[in-house]
C-alpha positions as YAML, in Angstrom:
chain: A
units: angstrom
residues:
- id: 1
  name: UNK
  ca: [-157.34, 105.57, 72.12]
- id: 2
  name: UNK
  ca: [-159.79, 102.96, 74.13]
- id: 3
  name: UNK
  ca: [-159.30, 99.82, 74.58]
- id: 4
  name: UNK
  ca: [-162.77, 97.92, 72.77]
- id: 5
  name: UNK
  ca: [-164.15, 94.87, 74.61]
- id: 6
  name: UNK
  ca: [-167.07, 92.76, 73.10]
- id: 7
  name: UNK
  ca: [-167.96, 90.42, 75.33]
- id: 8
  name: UNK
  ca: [-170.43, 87.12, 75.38]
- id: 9
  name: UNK
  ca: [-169.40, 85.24, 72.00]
- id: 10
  name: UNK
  ca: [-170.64, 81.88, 71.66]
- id: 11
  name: UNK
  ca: [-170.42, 81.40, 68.23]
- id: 12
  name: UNK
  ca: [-167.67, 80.75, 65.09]
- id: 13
  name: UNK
  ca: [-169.88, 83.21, 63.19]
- id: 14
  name: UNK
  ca: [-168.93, 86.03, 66.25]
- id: 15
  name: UNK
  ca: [-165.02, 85.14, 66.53]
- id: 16
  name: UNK
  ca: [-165.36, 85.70, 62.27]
- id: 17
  name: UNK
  ca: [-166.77, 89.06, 62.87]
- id: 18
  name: UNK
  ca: [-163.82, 90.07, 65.62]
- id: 19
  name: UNK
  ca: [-161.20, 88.70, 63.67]
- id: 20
  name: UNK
  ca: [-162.33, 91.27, 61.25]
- id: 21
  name: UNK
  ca: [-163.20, 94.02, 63.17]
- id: 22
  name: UNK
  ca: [-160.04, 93.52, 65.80]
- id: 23
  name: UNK
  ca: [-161.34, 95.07, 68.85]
- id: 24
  name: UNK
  ca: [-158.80, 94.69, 71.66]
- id: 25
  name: UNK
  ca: [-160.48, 92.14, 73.61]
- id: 26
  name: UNK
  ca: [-163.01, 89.62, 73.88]
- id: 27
  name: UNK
  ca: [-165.32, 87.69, 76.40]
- id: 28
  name: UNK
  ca: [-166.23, 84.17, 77.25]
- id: 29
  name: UNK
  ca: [-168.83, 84.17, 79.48]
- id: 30
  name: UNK
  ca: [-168.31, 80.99, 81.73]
- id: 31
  name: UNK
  ca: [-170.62, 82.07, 84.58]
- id: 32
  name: UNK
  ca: [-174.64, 81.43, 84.58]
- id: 33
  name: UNK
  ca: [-175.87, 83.27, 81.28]
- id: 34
  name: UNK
  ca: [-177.82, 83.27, 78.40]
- id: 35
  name: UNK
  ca: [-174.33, 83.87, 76.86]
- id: 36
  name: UNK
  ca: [-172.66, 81.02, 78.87]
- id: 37
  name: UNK
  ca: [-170.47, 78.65, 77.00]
- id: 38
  name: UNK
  ca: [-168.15, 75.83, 78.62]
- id: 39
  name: UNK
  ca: [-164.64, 75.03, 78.60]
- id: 40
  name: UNK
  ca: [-164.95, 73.07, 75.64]
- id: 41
  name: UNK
  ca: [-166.72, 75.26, 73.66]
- id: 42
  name: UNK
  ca: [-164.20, 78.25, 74.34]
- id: 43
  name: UNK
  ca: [-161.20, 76.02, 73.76]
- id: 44
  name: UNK
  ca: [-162.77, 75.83, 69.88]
- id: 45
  name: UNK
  ca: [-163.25, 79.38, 69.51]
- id: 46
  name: UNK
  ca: [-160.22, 80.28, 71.15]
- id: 47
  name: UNK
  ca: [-158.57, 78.22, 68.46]
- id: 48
  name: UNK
  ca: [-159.94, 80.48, 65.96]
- id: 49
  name: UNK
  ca: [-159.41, 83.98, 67.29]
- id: 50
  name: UNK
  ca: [-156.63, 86.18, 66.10]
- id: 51
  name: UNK
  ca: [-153.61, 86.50, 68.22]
- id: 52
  name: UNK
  ca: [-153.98, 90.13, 68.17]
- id: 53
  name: UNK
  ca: [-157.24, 89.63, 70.08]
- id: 54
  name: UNK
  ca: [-157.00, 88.53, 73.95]
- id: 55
  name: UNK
  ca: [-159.78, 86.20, 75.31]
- id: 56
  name: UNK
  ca: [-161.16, 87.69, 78.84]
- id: 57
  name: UNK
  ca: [-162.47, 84.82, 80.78]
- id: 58
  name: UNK
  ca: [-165.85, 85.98, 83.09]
- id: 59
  name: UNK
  ca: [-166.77, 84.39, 86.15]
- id: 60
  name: UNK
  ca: [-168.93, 84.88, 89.01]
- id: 61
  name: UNK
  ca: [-167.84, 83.11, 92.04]
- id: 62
  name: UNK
  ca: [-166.30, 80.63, 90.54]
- id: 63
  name: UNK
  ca: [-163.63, 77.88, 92.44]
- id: 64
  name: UNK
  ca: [-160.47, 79.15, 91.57]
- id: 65
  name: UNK
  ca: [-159.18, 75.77, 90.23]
- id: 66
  name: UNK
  ca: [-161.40, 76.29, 87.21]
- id: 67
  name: UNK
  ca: [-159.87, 79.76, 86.40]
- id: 68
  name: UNK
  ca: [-156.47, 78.28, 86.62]
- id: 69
  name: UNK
  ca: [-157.00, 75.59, 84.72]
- id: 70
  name: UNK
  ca: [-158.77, 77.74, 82.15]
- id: 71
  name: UNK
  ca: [-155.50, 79.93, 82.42]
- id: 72
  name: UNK
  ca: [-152.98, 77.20, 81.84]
- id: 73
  name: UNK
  ca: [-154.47, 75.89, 79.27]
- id: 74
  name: UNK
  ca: [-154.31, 79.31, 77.16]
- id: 75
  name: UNK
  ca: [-158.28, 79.35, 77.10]
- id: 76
  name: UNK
  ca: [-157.68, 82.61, 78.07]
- id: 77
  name: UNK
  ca: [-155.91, 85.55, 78.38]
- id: 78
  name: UNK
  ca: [-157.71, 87.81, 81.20]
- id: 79
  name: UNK
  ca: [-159.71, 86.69, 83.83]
- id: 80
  name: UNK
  ca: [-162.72, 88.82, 84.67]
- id: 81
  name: UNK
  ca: [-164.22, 88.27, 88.04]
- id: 82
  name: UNK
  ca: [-167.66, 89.59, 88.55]
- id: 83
  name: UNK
  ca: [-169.11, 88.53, 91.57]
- id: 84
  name: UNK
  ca: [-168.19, 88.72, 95.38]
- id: 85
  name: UNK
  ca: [-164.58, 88.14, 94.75]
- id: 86
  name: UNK
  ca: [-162.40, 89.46, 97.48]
- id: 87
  name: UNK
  ca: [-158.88, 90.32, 97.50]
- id: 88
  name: UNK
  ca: [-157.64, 87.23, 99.19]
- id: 89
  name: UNK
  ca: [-159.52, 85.53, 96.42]
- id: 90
  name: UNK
  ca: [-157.65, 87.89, 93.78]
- id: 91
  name: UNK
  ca: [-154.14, 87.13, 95.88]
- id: 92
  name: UNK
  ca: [-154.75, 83.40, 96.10]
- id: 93
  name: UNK
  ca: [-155.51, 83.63, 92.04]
- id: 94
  name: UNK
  ca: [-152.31, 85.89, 91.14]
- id: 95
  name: UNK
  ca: [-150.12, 82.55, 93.36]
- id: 96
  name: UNK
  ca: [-150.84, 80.49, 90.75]
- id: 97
  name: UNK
  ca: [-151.41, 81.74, 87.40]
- id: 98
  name: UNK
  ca: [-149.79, 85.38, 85.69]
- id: 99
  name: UNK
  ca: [-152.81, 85.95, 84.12]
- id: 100
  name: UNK
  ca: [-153.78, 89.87, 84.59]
- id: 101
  name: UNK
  ca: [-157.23, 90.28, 86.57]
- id: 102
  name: UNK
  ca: [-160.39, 92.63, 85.54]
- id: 103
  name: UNK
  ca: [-162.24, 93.07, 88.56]
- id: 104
  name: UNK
  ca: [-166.24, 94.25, 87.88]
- id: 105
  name: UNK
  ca: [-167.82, 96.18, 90.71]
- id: 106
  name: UNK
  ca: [-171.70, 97.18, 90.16]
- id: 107
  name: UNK
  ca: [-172.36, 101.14, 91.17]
- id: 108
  name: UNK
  ca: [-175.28, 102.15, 92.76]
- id: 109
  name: UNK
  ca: [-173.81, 104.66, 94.73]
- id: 110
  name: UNK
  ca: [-170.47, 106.51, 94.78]
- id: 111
  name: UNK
  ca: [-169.18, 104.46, 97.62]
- id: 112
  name: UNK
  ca: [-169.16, 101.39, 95.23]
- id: 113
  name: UNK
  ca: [-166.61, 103.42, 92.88]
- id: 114
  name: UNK
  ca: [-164.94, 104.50, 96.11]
- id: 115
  name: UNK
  ca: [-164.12, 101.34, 96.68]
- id: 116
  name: UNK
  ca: [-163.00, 99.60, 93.91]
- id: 117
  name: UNK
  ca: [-159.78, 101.70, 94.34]
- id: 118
  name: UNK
  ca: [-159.33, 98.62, 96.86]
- id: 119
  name: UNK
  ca: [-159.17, 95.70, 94.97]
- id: 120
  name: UNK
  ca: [-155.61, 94.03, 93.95]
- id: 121
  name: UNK
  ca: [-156.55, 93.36, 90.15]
- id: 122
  name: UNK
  ca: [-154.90, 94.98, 87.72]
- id: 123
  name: UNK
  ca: [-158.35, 96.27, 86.28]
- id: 124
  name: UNK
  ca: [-161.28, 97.79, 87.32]
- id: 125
  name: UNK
  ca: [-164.93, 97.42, 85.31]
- id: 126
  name: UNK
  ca: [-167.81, 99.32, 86.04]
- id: 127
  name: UNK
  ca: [-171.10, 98.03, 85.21]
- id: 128
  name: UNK
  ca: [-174.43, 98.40, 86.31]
- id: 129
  name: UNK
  ca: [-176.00, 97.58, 89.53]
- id: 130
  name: UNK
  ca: [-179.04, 94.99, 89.07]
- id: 131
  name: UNK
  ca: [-180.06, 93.25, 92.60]
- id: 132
  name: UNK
  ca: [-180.92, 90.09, 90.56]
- id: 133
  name: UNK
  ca: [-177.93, 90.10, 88.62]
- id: 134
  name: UNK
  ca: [-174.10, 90.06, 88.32]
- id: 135
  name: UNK
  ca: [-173.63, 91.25, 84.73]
- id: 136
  name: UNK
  ca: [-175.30, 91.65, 81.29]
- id: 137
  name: UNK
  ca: [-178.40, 93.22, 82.32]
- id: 138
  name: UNK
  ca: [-178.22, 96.03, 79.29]
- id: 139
  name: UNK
  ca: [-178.62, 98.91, 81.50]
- id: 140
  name: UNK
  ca: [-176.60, 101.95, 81.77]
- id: 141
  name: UNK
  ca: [-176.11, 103.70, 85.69]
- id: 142
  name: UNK
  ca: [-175.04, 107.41, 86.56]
- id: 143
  name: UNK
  ca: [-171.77, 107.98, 84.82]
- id: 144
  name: UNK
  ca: [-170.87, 110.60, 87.02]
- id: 145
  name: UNK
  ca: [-170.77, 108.92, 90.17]
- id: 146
  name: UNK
  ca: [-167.09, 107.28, 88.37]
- id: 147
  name: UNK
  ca: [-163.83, 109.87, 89.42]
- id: 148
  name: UNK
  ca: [-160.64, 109.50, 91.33]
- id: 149
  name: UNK
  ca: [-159.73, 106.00, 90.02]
- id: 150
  name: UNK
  ca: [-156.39, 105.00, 90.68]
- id: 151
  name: UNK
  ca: [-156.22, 102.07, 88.07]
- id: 152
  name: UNK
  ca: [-157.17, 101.28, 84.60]
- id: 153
  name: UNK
  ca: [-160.73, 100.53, 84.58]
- id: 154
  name: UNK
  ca: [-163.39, 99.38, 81.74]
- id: 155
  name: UNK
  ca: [-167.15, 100.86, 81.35]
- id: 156
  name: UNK
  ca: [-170.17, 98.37, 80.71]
- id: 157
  name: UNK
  ca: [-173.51, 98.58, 80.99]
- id: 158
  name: UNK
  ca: [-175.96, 99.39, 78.23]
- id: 159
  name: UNK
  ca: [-173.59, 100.94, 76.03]
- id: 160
  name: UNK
  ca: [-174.57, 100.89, 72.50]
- id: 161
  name: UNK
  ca: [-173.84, 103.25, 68.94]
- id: 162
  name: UNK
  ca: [-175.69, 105.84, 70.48]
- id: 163
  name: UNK
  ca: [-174.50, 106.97, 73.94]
- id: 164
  name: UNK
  ca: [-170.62, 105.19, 73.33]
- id: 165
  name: UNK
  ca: [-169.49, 108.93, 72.32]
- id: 166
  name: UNK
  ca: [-170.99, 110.14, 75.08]
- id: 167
  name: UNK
  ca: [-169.98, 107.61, 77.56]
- id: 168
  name: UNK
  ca: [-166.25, 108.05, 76.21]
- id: 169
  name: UNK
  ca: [-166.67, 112.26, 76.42]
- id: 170
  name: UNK
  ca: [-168.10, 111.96, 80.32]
- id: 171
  name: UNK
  ca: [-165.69, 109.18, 81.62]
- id: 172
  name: UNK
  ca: [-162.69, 108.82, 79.50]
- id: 173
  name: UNK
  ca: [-162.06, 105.22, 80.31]
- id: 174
  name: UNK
  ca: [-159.55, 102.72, 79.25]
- id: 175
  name: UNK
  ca: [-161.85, 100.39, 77.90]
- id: 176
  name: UNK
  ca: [-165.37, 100.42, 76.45]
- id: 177
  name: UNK
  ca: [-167.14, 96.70, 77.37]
- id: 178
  name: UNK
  ca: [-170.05, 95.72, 74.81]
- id: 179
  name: UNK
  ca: [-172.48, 92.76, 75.00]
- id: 180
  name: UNK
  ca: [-175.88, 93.40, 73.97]
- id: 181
  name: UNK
  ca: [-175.22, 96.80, 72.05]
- id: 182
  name: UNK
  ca: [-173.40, 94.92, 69.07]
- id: 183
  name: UNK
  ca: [-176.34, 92.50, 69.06]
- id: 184
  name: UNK
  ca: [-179.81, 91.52, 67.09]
- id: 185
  name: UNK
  ca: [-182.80, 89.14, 68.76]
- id: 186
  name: UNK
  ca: [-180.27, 88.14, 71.17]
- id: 187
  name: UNK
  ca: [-176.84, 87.56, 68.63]
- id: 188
  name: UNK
  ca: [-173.91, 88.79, 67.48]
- id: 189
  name: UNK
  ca: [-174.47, 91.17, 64.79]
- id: 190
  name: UNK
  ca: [-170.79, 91.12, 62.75]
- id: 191
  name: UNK
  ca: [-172.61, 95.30, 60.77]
- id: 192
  name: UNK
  ca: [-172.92, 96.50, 64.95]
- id: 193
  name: UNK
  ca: [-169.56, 95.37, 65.85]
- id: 194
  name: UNK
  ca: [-167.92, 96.88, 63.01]
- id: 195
  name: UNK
  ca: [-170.02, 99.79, 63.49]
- id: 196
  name: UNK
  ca: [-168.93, 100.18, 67.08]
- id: 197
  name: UNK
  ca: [-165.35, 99.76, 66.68]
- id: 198
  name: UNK
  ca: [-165.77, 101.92, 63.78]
- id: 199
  name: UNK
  ca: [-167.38, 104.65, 65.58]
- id: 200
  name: UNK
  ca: [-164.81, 104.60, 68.72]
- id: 201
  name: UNK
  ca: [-161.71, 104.67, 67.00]
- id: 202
  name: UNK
  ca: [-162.39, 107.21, 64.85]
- id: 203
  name: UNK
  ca: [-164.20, 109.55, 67.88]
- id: 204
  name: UNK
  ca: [-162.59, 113.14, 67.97]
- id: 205
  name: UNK
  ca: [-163.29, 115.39, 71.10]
- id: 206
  name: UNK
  ca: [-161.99, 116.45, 74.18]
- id: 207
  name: UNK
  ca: [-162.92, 114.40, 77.32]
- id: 208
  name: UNK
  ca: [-164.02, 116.47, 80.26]
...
C-alpha cells in the first residue's frame, strides 16, 4: 500500500485533521513559502501530532546546523532536502544526526530521474520542474519520464482526488506527496484530506 504524505501544515486545525485521517507522514515547510512556519511554530504542532505520524522537515539550501538542531530536538522525524543539496551535503548531514533523508529532484527531462539514482538519501521525491521555484508550485510533469529507480522514492506535484489513481496506476510509487490538492483558498481542508487518504488506501488495480 503507499505511503501518504501531506505536506505544508501550519496550523492546529491541520495536525487535528491528520491525527484523524493518519496518513503516514507529514510536512513542515521551513524553507521560503507561503506554507513556511519556524522552529517554534513546528515545535507546537509537533507536540500535538500522533506518534503514528512522522514529521518530514523541508528545506531548501538550508545550513546544516539548523537541520540538526531541528533533528535533535525531535522537531522532526525526516528531513526533506529540496534544493541544490549535494551528496557531500547529504554525507556531512548523515555524520551528525540518524535522521533518514528524502531527497527532491525536479524532472524536466529523463536525465533528471537518471540521476537521482545518485544521491546518498535514503529517499527519492519527484516533483515538478518550475525555473522559479523549488517546490509547491501545484503542477504535475510527464509521469513517464520516472523508471529504473533503484530506491524508494515519493511523487509530488499537482496531485489531487482526481489524477492520484492514475498517478499510483502509471508509477507505482512508495509514497504519494500532497500540498495544495487537500486544500481550499489556500488551507488545509480536514473533508480533502480524508478524502485523499480515503481514496488511496482503498485503490484496487494493477500497476503497469
Amino acid at each position: 500500500m503507499p505511503k501518504i504524505k501531506i505536506c505544508g501544515l501550519t496550523r492546529q486545525s491541520d495536525i487535528e485533521a491528520v491525527n484523524i485521517g493518519k496518513p503516514d507522514y507529514i510536512g513542515f515547510v521551513f524553507a521560503k513559502s507561503r506554507r513556511q512556519i519556524n522552529a517554534e511554530q513546528a515545535r507546537q504542532l509537533k507536540q500535538l501530532l500522533s506518534p503514528s505520524i512522522q514529521a518530514v522537515g523541508v528545506f531548501v539550501n538550508e545550513p546544516i546546523e539548523h537541520i540538526i538542531r531541528l533533528c535533535r530536538s525531535n522537531i522532526i522525524d525526516i528531513i526533506q532536502l529540496h534544493g541544490e543539496e549535494d551528496n557531500e551535503y547529504i554525507k556531512k548531514l548523515k555524520e551528525h544526526v540518524p535522521n533518514k533523508i528524502i531527497k527532491a529532484v525536479r524532472v524536466k527531462e529523463y536525465k533528471d530521474v537518471e540521476k537521482a539514482n545518485e544521491f546518498a538519501s535514503e529517499y527519492l521525491l519527484f516533483d515538478a520542474y518550475h525555473k522559479d521555484q523549488y517546490g509547491g508550485t501545484g503542477e504535475t510533469f510527464d509521469w513517464n519520464l520516472i523508471s529504473k529507480i533503484d530506491k524508494p522514492y515519493f511523487l509530488a506535484g499537482g496531485i489531487h482526488a482526481g489524477n492520484v489513481l492514475e498517478a499510483l496506476r502509471l508509477c507505482n510509487p512508495y509514497g504519494i506527496d500532497v500540498s495544495s490538492g487537500v486544500e481550499t483558498n489556500g488551507y488545509k481542508d480536514p473533508q480533502k484530506i480524508f478524502y485523499m487518504i480515503d481514496k488511496i488506501r482503498n485503490a484496487t488495480f494493477q500497476t503497469i
